[in-house]
Amino acid sequence: MALNPADDAFAARLGALLPVGTLRPLSPRYATEPRGRFRAREGIVAAPASPAEVAAIVRACAAARVGIVPFGGGTGLVGGQILPDGPAPVILSTERLNRIRGVDGTEDALVAEAGATLAAVRAAAEQADRLFPLSLASEGSATIGGVLAANAGGTQVLRHGNARALCLGLEAVLADGSVWHGLTPLRKDNLGYDLRDLLIGAEGTLGIVTAASLRLFPRPARTATAWLALRDPAAALALLGRARAALGDGVTACELMARQGFDFVAETLPDIRQPMTPPPAWALLIEAGGPAGFDIDAALEAAVADAMAAGEVADGVIARSGAQRAAFWAAREAIPEANRRIGAIASHDIAVPLAALPGFIDRVAATVAAMGPFRLNVFGHAGDGNLHVNLFPPAGQGRAAFADRRAALTRAVHDLAHGMGGSVAAEHGVGRFKTGALARYADPAKLAAMRAVKAALDPLGILNPGAVLPPG
Ligand SMILES: Cc1cc2nc3c(=O)[nH]c(=O)nc-3n(C[C@H](O)[C@H](O)[C@H](O)COP(=O)(O)OP(=O)(O)OC[C@H]3O[C@@H](n4cnc5c(N)ncnc54)[C@H](O)[C@@H]3O)c2cc1C
């Protein structure tokens, strides 16, 4: 069903419904995304300050058949927040919906509006002596609405799950402008279909999240963090097994990084202090949290010592202070920014079953090497089987010269992951970047059900047109 553009006449009608200052012109902030692959050319930006204003905007768009692109922090990596073509949409920014509505210590729950940044939510939880565990390098800008819409993962999934697992309830505006009041602190509620789980991960195509009720956890009294030089990627899994045997589900993070990433950091971010110089071929950052009275450092050290005796770990440093721990994480989190500065030809966000992870790394290296002199940077949340596989031009050359190879490289990486029982969209979602991959790799019954859900909940197709579902 064709949509209409948000033209001047529509802008005037919409402006009359909303407080002065709610509408703004399209500026670069709302038109670009971190990887520079998508650019919005036109659209009206609306920044509502209440769920009622969001509902008014959605009703007006439904009546006029104008598309709406929800926009949080703009840090999404698959272009879901940017509409590059088609009729001009309303870009609905949640930046003024940014209050922490409350923290409830009895329920261990926090209610935040969609535009609150992840960092603000983490800080509010900490102020209440609780932990909100979702943690991403983009957390200073990424919003609660955005991380739920993307079902973001990050570094703590091993222990606490994706964003979905941390959400108890939602408040959202549906495509007809009705408001769903689902901000419950309940852990148990089986009264009908779970609309919350449908909206989480829907990337703004089924509803607009205006607030969320989030799970809080006790803050670990003690944290142990180690930076290790590994024999090979298989050693990461062996070490994870040893750490879990010693620490149970206290293991919160297990990040695998190839040397290429550290070379890029040294080249582009020389102020970042690297935990080991020269960097090892494979490094692992492993972290665990535990209660007071349990010597977590000793338990992690014992697991590492066993791994060294078995030849899995060649060298290791245990953080002796908060500052050293922060330095380890700064080195890990510098890798995406260093990648961005070098300029990837193609970036991939895959997951494979844990047992397949070492074999996948070997096979992807061989496959890419056979396709040309590309530099390969593999890093990610190995404890979840989630790896970022990013391909770069040879040293001294720009990525533009290899643009025509991008599709073939991506196809090769995705075919490999899919063929090994993996996912080609592990944590960043589909957006507009992977609609083709969804069409190629999704189970046909699932794809048909997704289309039916979209048609039922957004019959006019106004919510984030062109995102997630391939044209069908
Ligand atoms: C440096 C960096 C590191 C990152 N690291 C990770 C990582 O470790 N793990 C990970 O999973 N991701 C990571 N990401 C990507 C991550 O998905 C985003 O940071 C975050 O989830 C998106 O939040 P946002 O507020 O910026 O959303 P946006 O980019 O604004 O939007 C993302 C999607 O959500 C939709 N959306 C936004 N707000 C709403 C709303 N209120 N209701 C409905 N739909 C909405 C948009 O339309 C779009 O489809 C990283 C990104 C960067 C730049």
Coordinates of C-alpha atoms and ligand atoms in Angstrom, one line a residue:
M1 CA 0.0 0.0 0.0
A2 CA 1.6 3.3 -1.1
L3 CA 2.5 5.8 1.5
N4 CA 2.3 9.6 1.2
P5 CA 5.1 12.0 1.8
A6 CA 5.2 14.2 5.0
D7 CA 4.9 17.4 2.9
D8 CA 4.5 21.0 3.9
A9 CA 0.7 20.7 4.2
F10 CA 1.0 17.6 6.4
A11 CA 3.7 19.3 8.5
A12 CA 1.4 22.3 9.1
R13 CA -1.5 20.0 10.2
L14 CA 0.8 18.0 12.5
G15 CA 2.3 21.1 14.0
A16 CA -1.1 22.4 14.9
L17 CA -1.7 19.3 17.0
L18 CA 1.5 19.5 19.0
P19 CA 3.2 22.0 21.3
V20 CA 5.4 24.6 19.6
G21 CA 9.0 23.2 19.2
T22 CA 8.0 19.6 18.8
L23 CA 8.7 19.6 15.0
R24 CA 12.2 20.4 13.8
P25 CA 13.9 20.3 10.4
L26 CA 15.9 17.3 9.3
S27 CA 19.5 17.8 10.4
P28 CA 22.6 15.6 10.0
R29 CA 22.1 14.1 13.4
Y30 CA 18.9 12.3 12.2
A31 CA 20.1 11.7 8.7
T32 CA 23.3 9.6 9.2
E33 CA 24.3 6.4 10.9
P34 CA 27.6 5.1 12.4
R35 CA 28.6 3.1 9.3
G36 CA 27.8 5.8 6.8
R37 CA 25.9 3.3 4.6
F38 CA 22.5 5.0 4.8
R39 CA 21.6 8.7 4.6
A40 CA 18.1 10.2 4.9
R41 CA 17.4 12.8 2.3
E42 CA 14.1 14.1 3.5
G43 CA 11.6 14.0 6.4
I44 CA 10.2 15.9 9.3
V45 CA 11.6 15.4 12.7
A46 CA 9.1 15.2 15.6
A47 CA 10.3 15.1 19.2
P48 CA 7.3 14.4 21.4
A49 CA 7.6 14.9 25.1
S50 CA 4.8 12.5 26.3
P51 CA 3.2 9.2 25.2
A52 CA 0.0 11.2 24.4
E53 CA 2.0 13.3 21.9
V54 CA 3.5 10.2 20.4
A55 CA -0.1 8.8 20.0
A56 CA -1.3 12.1 18.4
I57 CA 1.6 11.9 15.8
V58 CA 0.8 8.2 15.0
R59 CA -2.9 8.9 14.6
A60 CA -2.1 11.8 12.2
C61 CA 0.3 9.7 10.2
A62 CA -2.2 6.8 10.0
A63 CA -4.9 9.2 8.8
A64 CA -2.6 10.6 6.1
R65 CA -0.8 7.3 5.4
V66 CA 2.6 8.9 6.2
G67 CA 5.5 6.6 7.3
I68 CA 7.1 6.9 10.7
V69 CA 10.7 6.1 11.5
P70 CA 11.4 5.8 15.2
F71 CA 14.8 7.3 16.2
G72 CA 16.5 6.8 19.5
G73 CA 20.2 7.5 19.9
G74 CA 20.9 6.8 16.2
T75 CA 23.7 4.2 17.0
G76 CA 22.0 1.2 15.4
L77 CA 24.4 -0.5 13.0
V78 CA 21.9 -1.9 10.4
G79 CA 20.2 1.3 9.2
G80 CA 16.9 0.7 10.9
Q81 CA 16.7 4.3 12.1
I82 CA 17.4 5.8 8.6
L83 CA 15.0 5.8 5.7
P84 CA 17.1 6.5 2.6
D85 CA 14.4 6.6 -0.1
G86 CA 10.7 6.6 -0.7
P87 CA 8.1 9.2 0.5
A88 CA 9.4 11.6 3.2
P89 CA 8.6 10.1 6.7
V90 CA 8.1 11.6 10.1
I91 CA 11.3 10.8 12.0
L92 CA 10.0 10.3 15.5
S93 CA 12.8 11.1 17.9
T94 CA 12.4 10.0 21.5
E95 CA 15.1 12.5 22.8
R96 CA 12.5 14.4 25.0
L97 CA 11.0 11.2 26.4
N98 CA 13.9 10.7 28.6
R99 CA 12.8 10.5 32.3
I100 CA 13.6 7.8 34.7
R101 CA 10.1 7.5 36.1
G102 CA 11.0 5.5 39.2
V103 CA 13.1 2.8 40.8
D104 CA 11.3 0.2 43.0
G105 CA 13.7 -1.7 45.3
T106 CA 11.0 -4.2 46.5
E107 CA 10.3 -5.3 42.9
D108 CA 13.9 -4.8 41.8
A109 CA 12.5 -2.9 38.8
L110 CA 13.1 0.5 37.2
V111 CA 10.8 2.4 34.8
A112 CA 12.5 4.5 32.2
E113 CA 11.1 6.4 29.2
A114 CA 12.2 5.2 25.8
G115 CA 14.7 8.1 25.2
A116 CA 16.6 7.6 28.4
T117 CA 20.1 6.6 27.5
L118 CA 21.4 3.2 28.6
A119 CA 24.1 5.0 30.6
A120 CA 21.5 7.0 32.4
V121 CA 19.6 3.9 33.3
R122 CA 22.7 2.1 34.5
A123 CA 23.6 5.2 36.6
A124 CA 20.0 5.3 38.1
A125 CA 20.2 1.6 39.0
E126 CA 23.6 2.2 40.6
Q127 CA 22.3 5.1 42.7
A128 CA 19.7 2.7 44.1
D129 CA 22.5 0.2 44.8
R130 CA 21.3 -2.1 42.0
L131 CA 22.7 -3.3 38.7
F132 CA 21.2 -2.9 35.3
P133 CA 23.5 -5.2 33.5
L134 CA 23.1 -4.4 29.8
S135 CA 26.3 -2.8 28.7
L136 CA 27.4 -1.6 25.2
A137 CA 30.2 0.6 23.9
S138 CA 27.4 2.9 22.6
E139 CA 25.6 3.2 25.9
G140 CA 26.2 7.0 26.3
S141 CA 24.0 7.6 23.3
A142 CA 21.9 4.4 22.8
T143 CA 18.5 4.6 24.3
I144 CA 16.3 2.2 26.1
G145 CA 13.8 2.3 23.3
G146 CA 16.5 1.6 20.8
V147 CA 18.2 -1.3 22.7
L148 CA 14.8 -2.9 23.2
A149 CA 13.7 -2.4 19.6
A150 CA 17.0 -4.0 18.5
N151 CA 17.1 -6.6 21.3
A152 CA 20.7 -5.5 21.8
G153 CA 23.2 -7.9 23.4
G154 CA 26.6 -6.6 24.5
T155 CA 29.1 -7.8 26.9
Q156 CA 26.9 -9.3 29.8
V157 CA 24.7 -11.6 27.8
L158 CA 26.5 -14.7 29.0
R159 CA 25.1 -14.0 32.6
H160 CA 22.1 -11.8 32.1
G161 CA 20.8 -12.4 28.6
N162 CA 19.9 -9.9 25.8
A163 CA 17.8 -6.8 26.3
R164 CA 14.7 -9.0 26.0
A165 CA 15.6 -10.9 29.1
L166 CA 15.9 -7.6 31.1
C167 CA 12.5 -6.2 30.2
L168 CA 9.5 -6.8 32.4
G169 CA 6.9 -4.7 30.6
L170 CA 6.4 -1.9 28.0
E171 CA 4.3 1.1 27.3
A172 CA 4.0 1.5 23.6
V173 CA 2.0 3.3 20.9
L174 CA 0.5 0.9 18.3
A175 CA 0.0 1.7 14.6
D176 CA -3.6 3.0 15.1
G177 CA -2.4 5.4 17.8
S178 CA -3.7 3.4 20.7
V179 CA -1.5 3.3 23.8
W180 CA -0.7 -0.1 25.3
H181 CA -0.1 0.4 29.1
G182 CA 2.0 -2.7 29.9
L183 CA 4.5 -1.3 32.4
T184 CA 4.3 -4.2 34.9
P185 CA 6.9 -5.2 37.4
L186 CA 5.5 -8.8 37.3
R187 CA 7.7 -11.8 36.6
K188 CA 4.7 -13.9 35.8
D189 CA 1.9 -12.9 33.5
N190 CA 0.5 -15.4 31.1
L191 CA -2.7 -13.6 30.3
G192 CA -2.7 -14.0 26.5
Y193 CA -0.1 -13.4 23.8
D194 CA 3.1 -11.7 24.9
L195 CA 3.0 -8.3 23.2
R196 CA 6.1 -7.3 25.0
D197 CA 8.1 -10.0 23.3
L198 CA 6.6 -9.2 20.0
L199 CA 7.7 -5.5 20.2
I200 CA 11.1 -6.3 21.5
G201 CA 13.4 -6.9 18.5
A202 CA 10.8 -5.6 16.1
E203 CA 13.0 -2.6 15.3
G204 CA 10.1 -0.1 15.4
T205 CA 8.0 -2.0 12.8
L206 CA 5.2 -3.1 15.1
G207 CA 4.9 -0.2 17.6
I208 CA 6.7 2.7 19.2
V209 CA 8.1 2.0 22.7
T210 CA 7.5 5.0 25.0
A211 CA 8.7 3.5 28.3
A212 CA 9.9 0.2 29.7
S213 CA 9.9 -1.6 33.0
L214 CA 13.3 -3.1 33.5
R215 CA 14.8 -5.8 35.7
L216 CA 17.4 -4.9 38.3
F217 CA 19.9 -7.2 40.0
P218 CA 22.1 -7.0 43.1
R219 CA 25.4 -5.4 42.4
P220 CA 28.2 -7.9 42.6
A221 CA 30.2 -7.2 45.8
R222 CA 33.4 -8.3 44.0
T223 CA 34.5 -8.5 40.4
A224 CA 37.5 -10.3 39.0
T225 CA 38.8 -9.5 35.5
A226 CA 41.5 -11.2 33.6
W227 CA 43.2 -10.4 30.2
L228 CA 44.7 -13.6 28.7
A229 CA 46.9 -14.5 25.7
L230 CA 45.4 -17.6 24.3
R231 CA 46.9 -20.5 22.4
D232 CA 44.0 -20.4 19.9
P233 CA 40.3 -19.7 19.8
A234 CA 39.4 -23.2 21.0
A235 CA 41.3 -22.3 24.2
A236 CA 38.6 -19.6 24.9
L237 CA 36.0 -22.3 25.2
A238 CA 38.2 -24.5 27.4
L239 CA 38.9 -21.5 29.6
L240 CA 35.2 -20.6 29.8
G241 CA 34.4 -24.2 30.9
R242 CA 37.1 -24.0 33.6
A243 CA 35.9 -20.6 34.8
R244 CA 32.3 -21.8 35.0
A245 CA 33.3 -24.9 36.9
A246 CA 35.1 -22.6 39.4
L247 CA 32.6 -19.7 39.5
G248 CA 29.3 -21.0 38.4
D249 CA 27.1 -18.4 36.6
G250 CA 29.2 -15.7 38.2
V251 CA 31.0 -15.5 34.8
T252 CA 29.6 -12.4 33.2
A253 CA 31.8 -11.7 30.1
C254 CA 34.0 -13.6 27.8
E255 CA 35.3 -11.5 25.0
L256 CA 37.6 -12.9 22.3
M257 CA 39.8 -10.6 20.2
A258 CA 42.2 -11.2 17.3
R259 CA 45.5 -9.3 17.1
Q260 CA 44.3 -7.4 14.0
G261 CA 42.0 -5.4 16.2
F262 CA 44.9 -4.3 18.5
D263 CA 47.0 -3.4 15.5
F264 CA 44.1 -1.1 14.3
V265 CA 43.8 0.4 17.8
A266 CA 47.6 1.1 17.9
E267 CA 47.3 2.7 14.4
T268 CA 44.2 4.9 15.0
L269 CA 43.9 5.3 18.8
P270 CA 47.5 5.4 20.0
D271 CA 46.5 6.8 23.4
I272 CA 44.7 3.6 24.4
R273 CA 46.9 1.6 26.7
Q274 CA 47.1 -2.0 25.5
P275 CA 47.2 -4.7 28.3
M276 CA 49.8 -6.7 26.4
T277 CA 52.5 -5.5 24.1
P278 CA 53.1 -6.9 21.6
P279 CA 49.5 -8.1 21.4
P280 CA 49.0 -11.8 21.3
A281 CA 47.4 -13.5 18.3
W282 CA 44.3 -14.1 20.3
A283 CA 43.3 -12.4 23.6
L284 CA 40.5 -13.1 25.9
L285 CA 38.9 -10.7 28.4
I286 CA 37.0 -12.7 31.0
E287 CA 35.1 -11.3 34.0
A288 CA 33.2 -12.7 36.9
G289 CA 31.1 -11.2 39.7
G290 CA 30.4 -12.6 43.1
P291 CA 29.1 -12.0 46.6
A292 CA 31.1 -10.7 49.5
G293 CA 33.0 -13.4 51.4
F294 CA 33.9 -15.3 48.2
D295 CA 37.4 -14.9 47.0
I296 CA 36.6 -14.4 43.4
D297 CA 40.1 -13.4 42.4
A298 CA 41.5 -16.6 43.8
A299 CA 38.9 -18.7 42.0
L300 CA 39.6 -17.0 38.7
E301 CA 43.3 -17.2 39.2
A302 CA 43.1 -20.9 39.9
A303 CA 41.1 -21.5 36.7
V304 CA 43.7 -19.5 34.7
A305 CA 46.5 -21.4 36.3
D306 CA 44.9 -24.7 35.3
A307 CA 44.5 -23.4 31.7
M308 CA 48.2 -22.4 31.7
A309 CA 49.2 -25.8 32.9
A310 CA 47.2 -27.3 30.1
G311 CA 48.9 -25.0 27.5
E312 CA 45.6 -23.2 26.6
V313 CA 46.8 -19.8 28.0
A314 CA 50.3 -18.5 27.4
D315 CA 50.2 -15.4 29.5
G316 CA 47.7 -13.6 31.7
V317 CA 47.1 -10.5 33.8
I318 CA 44.5 -10.3 36.6
A319 CA 43.2 -6.7 37.2
R320 CA 44.5 -5.6 40.6
S321 CA 42.4 -2.4 40.7
G322 CA 39.3 -0.8 39.3
A323 CA 41.5 1.4 37.1
Q324 CA 43.2 -1.6 35.6
R325 CA 39.9 -3.3 35.0
A326 CA 38.6 -0.1 33.3
A327 CA 41.8 -0.1 31.2
F328 CA 41.1 -3.7 30.0
W329 CA 37.6 -2.7 29.0
A330 CA 38.8 0.5 27.3
A331 CA 41.1 -1.6 25.2
R332 CA 38.3 -4.0 24.3
E333 CA 35.8 -1.2 23.5
A334 CA 38.3 0.7 21.4
I335 CA 38.1 -2.0 18.8
P336 CA 34.8 -1.0 17.1
E337 CA 36.0 2.7 16.9
A338 CA 39.4 1.6 15.5
N339 CA 37.6 -0.5 12.9
R340 CA 35.4 2.5 12.0
R341 CA 38.5 4.7 11.5
I342 CA 40.2 2.1 9.3
G343 CA 37.0 1.6 7.3
A344 CA 35.6 -1.8 6.8
I345 CA 34.6 -3.1 3.3
A346 CA 32.1 -5.4 5.0
S347 CA 31.1 -6.0 8.6
H348 CA 29.2 -9.1 9.9
D349 CA 27.5 -9.9 13.1
I350 CA 27.1 -13.7 13.2
A351 CA 26.6 -16.3 15.9
V352 CA 27.4 -20.0 15.7
P353 CA 26.9 -22.8 18.2
L354 CA 29.8 -22.7 20.7
A355 CA 31.2 -26.0 19.5
A356 CA 31.4 -24.7 16.0
L357 CA 33.2 -21.4 16.9
P358 CA 36.9 -22.4 16.4
G359 CA 36.1 -24.2 13.2
F360 CA 34.1 -21.2 11.9
I361 CA 37.1 -18.9 12.6
D362 CA 39.5 -21.2 10.7
R363 CA 37.1 -21.6 7.8
V364 CA 36.2 -17.9 7.5
A365 CA 39.9 -17.0 7.5
A366 CA 40.6 -19.5 4.7
T367 CA 37.5 -18.4 2.7
V368 CA 38.4 -14.7 2.9
A369 CA 42.0 -15.4 2.1
A370 CA 41.0 -17.2 -1.1
M371 CA 38.9 -14.2 -2.2
G372 CA 41.7 -11.6 -2.0
P373 CA 44.3 -9.8 0.1
F374 CA 41.8 -8.6 2.7
R375 CA 42.5 -7.9 6.4
L376 CA 40.2 -9.8 8.7
N377 CA 39.3 -8.7 12.2
V378 CA 37.4 -11.2 14.3
F379 CA 36.3 -10.2 17.7
G380 CA 33.2 -10.5 19.9
H381 CA 31.2 -12.0 22.6
A382 CA 32.7 -15.5 22.3
G383 CA 30.8 -16.8 25.4
D384 CA 27.6 -16.4 23.3
G385 CA 29.1 -17.7 20.1
N386 CA 28.6 -14.2 18.7
L387 CA 31.5 -12.9 16.6
H388 CA 31.9 -9.7 14.6
V389 CA 33.7 -10.6 11.3
N390 CA 34.9 -7.4 9.7
L391 CA 36.8 -7.3 6.4
F392 CA 39.2 -4.5 5.5
P393 CA 41.3 -3.5 2.5
P394 CA 45.0 -4.3 2.4
A395 CA 47.2 -1.8 4.3
G396 CA 47.5 1.5 2.4
Q397 CA 44.4 1.1 0.3
G398 CA 40.9 2.5 0.8
R399 CA 37.7 0.5 1.0
A400 CA 36.1 2.3 -2.0
A401 CA 38.3 0.3 -4.4
F402 CA 36.7 -2.9 -3.1
A403 CA 33.0 -1.8 -3.0
D404 CA 32.2 -4.2 -5.8
R405 CA 33.4 -7.2 -3.7
R406 CA 31.3 -6.4 -0.7
A407 CA 28.2 -8.5 -1.7
A408 CA 30.3 -11.6 -2.5
L409 CA 32.3 -11.3 0.7
T410 CA 29.1 -11.0 2.8
R411 CA 27.5 -13.9 1.0
A412 CA 30.5 -16.1 1.7
V413 CA 30.6 -15.2 5.4
H414 CA 26.9 -15.5 5.9
D415 CA 26.7 -18.8 4.0
L416 CA 29.4 -20.2 6.2
A417 CA 27.7 -19.1 9.5
H418 CA 24.3 -20.3 8.3
G419 CA 25.7 -23.6 7.1
M420 CA 27.2 -24.3 10.5
G421 CA 23.9 -23.8 12.2
G422 CA 24.4 -20.1 13.0
S423 CA 22.7 -16.8 12.7
V424 CA 23.6 -14.0 10.2
A425 CA 22.0 -11.4 12.5
A426 CA 23.2 -12.2 16.0
E427 CA 22.7 -8.9 17.9
H428 CA 22.4 -5.9 15.7
G429 CA 19.1 -6.9 14.0
V430 CA 18.0 -6.7 10.4
G431 CA 17.2 -3.0 9.9
R432 CA 17.5 -2.1 6.2
F433 CA 20.9 -3.7 5.8
K434 CA 19.9 -7.3 6.1
T435 CA 16.4 -7.6 4.6
G436 CA 17.9 -9.6 1.8
A437 CA 19.7 -11.9 4.3
L438 CA 16.4 -12.4 6.1
A439 CA 14.7 -13.4 2.8
R440 CA 17.6 -15.8 2.0
Y441 CA 18.1 -17.5 5.4
A442 CA 14.9 -17.3 7.4
D443 CA 12.7 -20.4 7.7
P444 CA 9.8 -19.9 5.3
A445 CA 7.2 -20.6 7.9
K446 CA 8.7 -18.0 10.2
L447 CA 8.9 -15.4 7.4
A448 CA 5.2 -16.0 6.5
A449 CA 4.2 -15.6 10.2
M450 CA 6.2 -12.4 10.4
R451 CA 4.4 -11.0 7.4
A452 CA 1.1 -11.9 8.9
V453 CA 1.9 -10.3 12.2
K454 CA 3.0 -7.1 10.5
A455 CA -0.2 -7.0 8.4
A456 CA -2.3 -7.5 11.5
L457 CA -0.6 -4.9 13.7
D458 CA 0.3 -2.3 11.1
P459 CA -2.1 -2.8 8.2
L460 CA -1.2 0.5 6.5
G461 CA 2.5 -0.2 6.7
I462 CA 3.3 3.1 8.3
L463 CA 5.7 1.9 11.0
N464 CA 9.3 2.0 9.9
P465 CA 8.6 1.2 6.2
G466 CA 11.2 -0.9 4.5
A467 CA 12.8 -2.1 7.7
V468 CA 13.1 -5.8 8.7
L469 CA 10.7 -7.4 6.2
P470 CA 12.0 -7.8 2.6
P471 CA 9.5 -6.7 -0.1
G472 CA 7.3 -9.7 -0.7
Ligands
LIG1 C1 30.2 1.7 19.1 C2 29.0 0.9 19.1 C3 29.0 -0.3 19.8 C4 27.9 -1.2 19.8 N1 27.9 -2.3 20.5 C5 26.9 -3.1 20.5 C6 26.9 -4.4 21.2 O1 27.9 -4.7 21.8 N2 25.8 -5.1 21.2 C7 24.7 -4.8 20.5 O2 23.7 -5.5 20.5 N3 24.6 -3.6 19.8 C8 25.7 -2.8 19.8 N4 25.6 -1.6 19.0 C9 24.4 -1.3 18.2 C10 23.2 -1.2 19.1 O3 22.1 -1.9 18.5 C11 22.7 0.2 19.3 O4 23.7 0.9 20.0 C12 21.4 0.3 20.2 O5 20.7 -1.0 20.4 C13 20.5 1.1 19.4 O6 20.0 2.1 20.3 P1 19.6 3.5 19.7 O7 18.9 4.2 20.8 O8 20.8 4.2 19.2 O9 18.6 3.2 18.5 P2 18.6 3.8 17.1 O10 19.8 3.6 16.3 O11 18.0 5.1 17.1 O12 17.5 2.8 16.4 C14 17.7 1.4 16.3 C15 16.4 0.8 15.8 O13 15.4 0.8 16.9 C16 14.3 1.6 16.4 N5 13.8 2.4 17.5 C17 14.5 3.3 18.2 N6 13.8 3.8 19.3 C18 12.6 3.1 19.2 C19 11.5 3.2 20.0 N7 11.3 4.0 21.1 N8 10.4 2.3 19.7 C20 10.5 1.5 18.7 N9 11.6 1.4 17.9 C21 12.6 2.2 18.1 C22 14.8 2.4 15.2 O14 13.7 2.7 14.3 C23 15.8 1.4 14.6 O15 15.1 0.5 13.8 C24 26.7 -0.8 19.0 C25 26.7 0.4 18.3 C26 27.9 1.2 18.3 C27 27.8 2.5 17.5

